[in-house]
PDB file of C-alpha atoms and ligand atoms in Angstrom:
ATOM      1  CA  UNK A   1     -37.204  75.912  50.164  1.00 92.00           C
ATOM      2  CA  UNK A   2     -36.120  72.249  49.916  1.00 94.00           C
ATOM      3  CA  UNK A   3     -39.036  71.470  47.575  1.00 94.00           C
ATOM      4  CA  UNK A   4     -37.807  74.141  45.152  1.00 94.00           C
ATOM      5  CA  UNK A   5     -34.628  72.137  44.487  1.00 93.00           C
ATOM      6  CA  UNK A   6     -36.654  69.554  42.574  1.00 91.00           C
ATOM      7  CA  UNK A   7     -35.822  69.784  38.877  1.00 92.00           C
ATOM      8  CA  UNK A   8     -32.902  72.175  39.461  1.00 96.00           C
ATOM      9  CA  UNK A   9     -29.830  71.216  37.408  1.00 96.00           C
ATOM     10  CA  UNK A  10     -27.524  74.189  38.162  1.00 97.00           C
ATOM     11  CA  UNK A  11     -27.302  75.811  41.579  1.00 98.00           C
ATOM     12  CA  UNK A  12     -25.430  79.022  42.453  1.00 97.00           C
ATOM     13  CA  UNK A  13     -24.354  79.679  46.040  1.00 97.00           C
ATOM     14  CA  UNK A  14     -23.664  83.419  45.938  1.00 97.00           C
ATOM     15  CA  UNK A  15     -21.382  85.746  47.828  1.00 97.00           C
ATOM     16  CA  UNK A  16     -22.452  87.342  51.064  1.00 97.00           C
ATOM     17  CA  UNK A  17     -21.420  85.928  54.406  1.00 98.00           C
ATOM     18  CA  UNK A  18     -20.567  82.265  54.763  1.00 98.00           C
ATOM     19  CA  UNK A  19     -21.454  82.039  58.464  1.00 98.00           C
ATOM     20  CA  UNK A  20     -24.905  83.547  57.752  1.00 98.00           C
ATOM     21  CA  UNK A  21     -25.412  81.216  54.760  1.00 98.00           C
ATOM     22  CA  UNK A  22     -24.434  78.299  57.044  1.00 98.00           C
ATOM     23  CA  UNK A  23     -27.067  79.290  59.592  1.00 97.00           C
ATOM     24  CA  UNK A  24     -29.681  79.713  56.847  1.00 97.00           C
ATOM     25  CA  UNK A  25     -28.847  76.352  55.242  1.00 97.00           C
ATOM     26  CA  UNK A  26     -29.587  74.752  58.601  1.00 97.00           C
ATOM     27  CA  UNK A  27     -32.658  76.805  59.561  1.00 97.00           C
ATOM     28  CA  UNK A  28     -34.202  76.376  56.083  1.00 96.00           C
ATOM     29  CA  UNK A  29     -33.519  72.629  56.216  1.00 97.00           C
ATOM     30  CA  UNK A  30     -31.498  72.912  53.034  1.00 97.00           C
ATOM     31  CA  UNK A  31     -28.240  71.455  54.330  1.00 97.00           C
ATOM     32  CA  UNK A  32     -29.041  67.826  53.527  1.00 96.00           C
ATOM     33  CA  UNK A  33     -30.793  68.532  50.191  1.00 97.00           C
ATOM     34  CA  UNK A  34     -27.876  70.688  48.973  1.00 97.00           C
ATOM     35  CA  UNK A  35     -25.319  68.137  50.252  1.00 96.00           C
ATOM     36  CA  UNK A  36     -27.226  65.394  48.399  1.00 96.00           C
ATOM     37  CA  UNK A  37     -27.444  67.583  45.280  1.00 96.00           C
ATOM     38  CA  UNK A  38     -23.628  67.964  45.296  1.00 96.00           C
ATOM     39  CA  UNK A  39     -23.003  64.280  46.065  1.00 95.00           C
ATOM     40  CA  UNK A  40     -25.349  63.307  43.225  1.00 95.00           C
ATOM     41  CA  UNK A  41     -23.247  65.281  40.730  1.00 95.00           C
ATOM     42  CA  UNK A  42     -25.507  68.374  40.459  1.00 97.00           C
ATOM     43  CA  UNK A  43     -23.749  71.393  38.960  1.00 98.00           C
ATOM     44  CA  UNK A  44     -22.763  74.000  41.552  1.00 98.00           C
ATOM     45  CA  UNK A  45     -21.227  77.447  41.219  1.00 98.00           C
ATOM     46  CA  UNK A  46     -19.985  79.070  44.428  1.00 98.00           C
ATOM     47  CA  UNK A  47     -18.809  82.669  44.442  1.00 98.00           C
ATOM     48  CA  UNK A  48     -16.890  84.205  47.349  1.00 98.00           C
ATOM     49  CA  UNK A  49     -18.867  83.137  50.453  1.00 98.00           C
ATOM     50  CA  UNK A  50     -20.350  80.418  48.220  1.00 98.00           C
ATOM     51  CA  UNK A  51     -16.826  79.162  47.514  1.00 98.00           C
ATOM     52  CA  UNK A  52     -16.246  78.896  51.273  1.00 98.00           C
ATOM     53  CA  UNK A  53     -19.480  76.900  51.708  1.00 98.00           C
ATOM     54  CA  UNK A  54     -18.519  74.427  48.949  1.00 98.00           C
ATOM     55  CA  UNK A  55     -14.889  73.941  50.080  1.00 98.00           C
ATOM     56  CA  UNK A  56     -13.690  70.860  51.910  1.00 98.00           C
ATOM     57  CA  UNK A  57     -11.689  72.783  54.517  1.00 98.00           C
ATOM     58  CA  UNK A  58     -11.983  76.318  55.967  1.00 98.00           C
ATOM     59  CA  UNK A  59      -9.211  78.183  57.761  1.00 98.00           C
ATOM     60  CA  UNK A  60     -10.121  81.105  60.059  1.00 98.00           C
ATOM     61  CA  UNK A  61     -13.788  80.132  59.950  1.00 97.00           C
ATOM     62  CA  UNK A  62     -16.240  79.667  62.782  1.00 97.00           C
ATOM     63  CA  UNK A  63     -15.964  76.126  64.143  1.00 96.00           C
ATOM     64  CA  UNK A  64     -19.670  75.522  63.503  1.00 95.00           C
ATOM     65  CA  UNK A  65     -19.770  76.805  59.919  1.00 98.00           C
ATOM     66  CA  UNK A  66     -20.643  74.536  57.021  1.00 97.00           C
ATOM     67  CA  UNK A  67     -17.993  73.172  54.641  1.00 98.00           C
ATOM     68  CA  UNK A  68     -19.963  71.013  52.209  1.00 97.00           C
ATOM     69  CA  UNK A  69     -16.826  69.377  50.800  1.00 97.00           C
ATOM     70  CA  UNK A  70     -18.243  69.588  47.271  1.00 97.00           C
ATOM     71  CA  UNK A  71     -14.811  70.539  45.882  1.00 98.00           C
ATOM     72  CA  UNK A  72     -11.453  69.488  47.333  1.00 98.00           C
ATOM     73  CA  UNK A  73      -9.907  72.850  48.197  1.00 98.00           C
ATOM     74  CA  UNK A  74      -8.865  74.618  51.386  1.00 98.00           C
ATOM     75  CA  UNK A  75      -9.769  78.300  51.739  1.00 98.00           C
ATOM     76  CA  UNK A  76      -8.725  80.935  54.229  1.00 98.00           C
ATOM     77  CA  UNK A  77     -11.706  83.090  55.067  1.00 98.00           C
ATOM     78  CA  UNK A  78     -11.023  86.848  54.693  1.00 97.00           C
ATOM     79  CA  UNK A  79      -7.539  85.867  53.497  1.00 97.00           C
ATOM     80  CA  UNK A  80      -7.030  89.006  51.355  1.00 96.00           C
ATOM     81  CA  UNK A  81      -7.445  91.219  54.412  1.00 94.00           C
ATOM     82  CA  UNK A  82     -10.230  93.379  55.766  1.00 94.00           C
ATOM     83  CA  UNK A  83     -13.187  94.963  53.923  1.00 95.00           C
ATOM     84  CA  UNK A  84     -11.039  98.032  53.065  1.00 95.00           C
ATOM     85  CA  UNK A  85      -8.561  95.732  51.300  1.00 95.00           C
ATOM     86  CA  UNK A  86     -11.235  94.731  48.742  1.00 96.00           C
ATOM     87  CA  UNK A  87     -10.080  95.279  45.156  1.00 96.00           C
ATOM     88  CA  UNK A  88     -10.775  94.748  41.469  1.00 96.00           C
ATOM     89  CA  UNK A  89      -8.506  92.786  39.140  1.00 97.00           C
ATOM     90  CA  UNK A  90      -8.340  91.839  35.463  1.00 97.00           C
ATOM     91  CA  UNK A  91      -8.102  88.069  35.081  1.00 97.00           C
ATOM     92  CA  UNK A  92      -7.343  85.824  32.144  1.00 97.00           C
ATOM     93  CA  UNK A  93      -9.621  82.821  32.520  1.00 98.00           C
ATOM     94  CA  UNK A  94      -9.113  79.421  30.883  1.00 97.00           C
ATOM     95  CA  UNK A  95     -12.229  78.737  28.827  1.00 95.00           C
ATOM     96  CA  UNK A  96     -13.285  82.410  28.620  1.00 96.00           C
ATOM     97  CA  UNK A  97     -12.353  83.902  25.260  1.00 95.00           C
ATOM     98  CA  UNK A  98     -11.658  87.556  24.539  1.00 96.00           C
ATOM     99  CA  UNK A  99     -10.627  90.348  26.850  1.00 96.00           C
ATOM    100  CA  UNK A 100      -9.640  89.619  30.473  1.00 97.00           C
ATOM    101  CA  UNK A 101     -12.479  89.647  33.003  1.00 97.00           C
ATOM    102  CA  UNK A 102     -12.613  92.581  35.413  1.00 96.00           C
ATOM    103  CA  UNK A 103     -13.838  91.161  38.718  1.00 96.00           C
ATOM    104  CA  UNK A 104     -14.328  92.289  42.309  1.00 97.00           C
ATOM    105  CA  UNK A 105     -12.714  90.632  45.330  1.00 98.00           C
ATOM    106  CA  UNK A 106     -14.847  91.734  48.278  1.00 98.00           C
ATOM    107  CA  UNK A 107     -13.348  90.557  51.599  1.00 98.00           C
ATOM    108  CA  UNK A 108     -12.698  87.400  49.648  1.00 98.00           C
ATOM    109  CA  UNK A 109     -11.345  83.992  50.649  1.00 98.00           C
ATOM    110  CA  UNK A 110      -7.865  82.839  49.580  1.00 98.00           C
ATOM    111  CA  UNK A 111      -7.458  79.320  48.181  1.00 98.00           C
ATOM    112  CA  UNK A 112      -4.522  77.808  50.083  1.00 98.00           C
ATOM    113  CA  UNK A 113      -4.692  74.221  48.785  1.00 98.00           C
ATOM    114  CA  UNK A 114      -5.998  72.607  45.617  1.00 98.00           C
ATOM    115  CA  UNK A 115      -6.638  68.870  45.772  1.00 98.00           C
ATOM    116  CA  UNK A 116      -6.221  66.256  43.072  1.00 97.00           C
ATOM    117  CA  UNK A 117      -8.964  66.400  40.451  1.00 95.00           C
ATOM    118  CA  UNK A 118      -9.334  70.165  40.848  1.00 98.00           C
ATOM    119  CA  UNK A 119      -8.034  72.503  38.147  1.00 98.00           C
ATOM    120  CA  UNK A 120      -7.236  76.201  38.424  1.00 98.00           C
ATOM    121  CA  UNK A 121      -8.843  78.297  35.648  1.00 98.00           C
ATOM    122  CA  UNK A 122      -7.466  81.681  36.772  1.00 98.00           C
ATOM    123  CA  UNK A 123      -5.093  83.118  39.354  1.00 98.00           C
ATOM    124  CA  UNK A 124      -4.606  86.556  40.830  1.00 98.00           C
ATOM    125  CA  UNK A 125      -1.375  88.207  41.880  1.00 97.00           C
ATOM    126  CA  UNK A 126      -1.876  90.112  45.132  1.00 96.00           C
ATOM    127  CA  UNK A 127       0.271  92.159  47.454  1.00 95.00           C
ATOM    128  CA  UNK A 128      -0.917  91.083  50.884  1.00 92.00           C
ATOM    129  CA  UNK A 129      -1.351  93.859  53.485  1.00 88.00           C
ATOM    130  CA  UNK A 130       0.585  91.660  55.895  1.00 89.00           C
ATOM    131  CA  UNK A 131       3.521  91.628  53.448  1.00 91.00           C
ATOM    132  CA  UNK A 132       4.569  89.602  50.419  1.00 94.00           C
ATOM    133  CA  UNK A 133       3.183  89.261  46.891  1.00 96.00           C
ATOM    134  CA  UNK A 134       1.730  85.926  45.850  1.00 96.00           C
ATOM    135  CA  UNK A 135      -0.127  84.394  42.951  1.00 97.00           C
ATOM    136  CA  UNK A 136      -3.156  82.521  44.255  1.00 98.00           C
ATOM    137  CA  UNK A 137      -5.925  80.546  42.537  1.00 98.00           C
ATOM    138  CA  UNK A 138      -9.036  82.670  41.910  1.00 98.00           C
ATOM    139  CA  UNK A 139     -11.217  80.182  39.968  1.00 98.00           C
ATOM    140  CA  UNK A 140     -11.185  76.408  40.484  1.00 98.00           C
ATOM    141  CA  UNK A 141     -13.239  73.656  38.984  1.00 98.00           C
ATOM    142  CA  UNK A 142     -13.870  69.979  39.432  1.00 98.00           C
ATOM    143  CA  UNK A 143     -16.193  67.710  37.472  1.00 95.00           C
ATOM    144  CA  UNK A 144     -19.409  69.314  38.729  1.00 97.00           C
ATOM    145  CA  UNK A 145     -18.294  72.317  40.789  1.00 98.00           C
ATOM    146  CA  UNK A 146     -17.056  75.779  39.784  1.00 98.00           C
ATOM    147  CA  UNK A 147     -15.869  78.250  42.425  1.00 98.00           C
ATOM    148  CA  UNK A 148     -14.526  81.793  42.281  1.00 98.00           C
ATOM    149  CA  UNK A 149     -13.073  83.705  45.203  1.00 98.00           C
ATOM    150  CA  UNK A 150     -14.429  86.944  43.681  1.00 98.00           C
ATOM    151  CA  UNK A 151     -17.880  88.237  42.756  1.00 96.00           C
ATOM    152  CA  UNK A 152     -18.216  87.782  38.976  1.00 94.00           C
ATOM    153  CA  UNK A 153     -21.624  89.508  38.838  1.00 91.00           C
ATOM    154  CA  UNK A 154     -20.970  93.024  40.111  1.00 93.00           C
ATOM    155  CA  UNK A 155     -18.814  94.177  37.197  1.00 91.00           C
ATOM    156  CA  UNK A 156     -21.424  93.360  34.530  1.00 92.00           C
ATOM    157  CA  UNK A 157     -19.602  90.497  32.808  1.00 95.00           C
ATOM    158  CA  UNK A 158     -21.622  87.287  32.523  1.00 96.00           C
ATOM    159  CA  UNK A 159     -19.023  85.141  30.742  1.00 97.00           C
ATOM    160  CA  UNK A 160     -18.251  83.009  33.802  1.00 97.00           C
ATOM    161  CA  UNK A 161     -21.947  82.311  34.335  1.00 97.00           C
ATOM    162  CA  UNK A 162     -22.151  81.328  30.646  1.00 97.00           C
ATOM    163  CA  UNK A 163     -19.191  78.968  31.102  1.00 97.00           C
ATOM    164  CA  UNK A 164     -21.005  77.416  34.085  1.00 98.00           C
ATOM    165  CA  UNK A 165     -24.204  76.871  32.099  1.00 97.00           C
ATOM    166  CA  UNK A 166     -22.478  75.656  28.957  1.00 96.00           C
ATOM    167  CA  UNK A 167     -19.760  73.350  30.288  1.00 93.00           C
ATOM    168  CA  UNK A 168     -21.270  71.833  33.453  1.00 96.00           C
TER     169      UNK A 168
HETATM  170  N1  LIG B 201     -15.968  87.432  54.069  1.00 60.36           N
HETATM  171  C1  LIG B 201     -17.158  86.729  53.708  1.00 60.36           C
HETATM  172  C2  LIG B 201     -17.252  85.391  54.425  1.00 60.36           C
HETATM  173  O1  LIG B 201     -16.470  85.022  55.184  1.00 60.36           O
HETATM  174  C3  LIG B 201     -17.254  86.513  52.214  1.00 60.36           C
HETATM  175  C4  LIG B 201     -17.410  87.856  51.510  1.00 60.36           C
HETATM  176  C5  LIG B 201     -18.181  87.813  50.236  1.00 60.36           C
HETATM  177  O2  LIG B 201     -18.864  86.845  49.895  1.00 60.36           O
HETATM  178  N2  LIG B 201     -18.103  88.903  49.543  1.00 60.36           N
HETATM  179  O3  LIG B 201     -18.146  84.653  54.222  1.00 60.36           O
END
């Protein structure tokens, strides 16, 4: 509920389905409060569908879906392929010490452009079902926004959430 945003310092927009989250942001009257939260420098962490919501530009999206523009990146929705092309990968993450993180890309978006002021904390090398192997950004950050194209929570490793709480 919009009133529940009062006093919130760190907001996570989770994975799921970005078109459904768009509809819910509108129907719950959260679109303006969350847009204002981002514009006011509130800390945001978007994972998978949440990354799509926070991006400035969406390729292969629905024309009416929300791109909050909280972080200057372009993403291609479902860019790694279909649901059956979902995969796990071990990623080295800038700012996360110790062993690589094992994370799950579940019908994830592909970052196709990173704007000025955005840094890439981790990348993934992927053999696309349509052909060709590429290294693409998997975690990006700006001053107040962290985004990951994967789900960091389903493999039981909370180090990225810790990074979000400790450095934003
Ligand atoms: N494919 C979904 C979308 O477009 C994202 C999938 C996910 O969050 N696991 O929103």
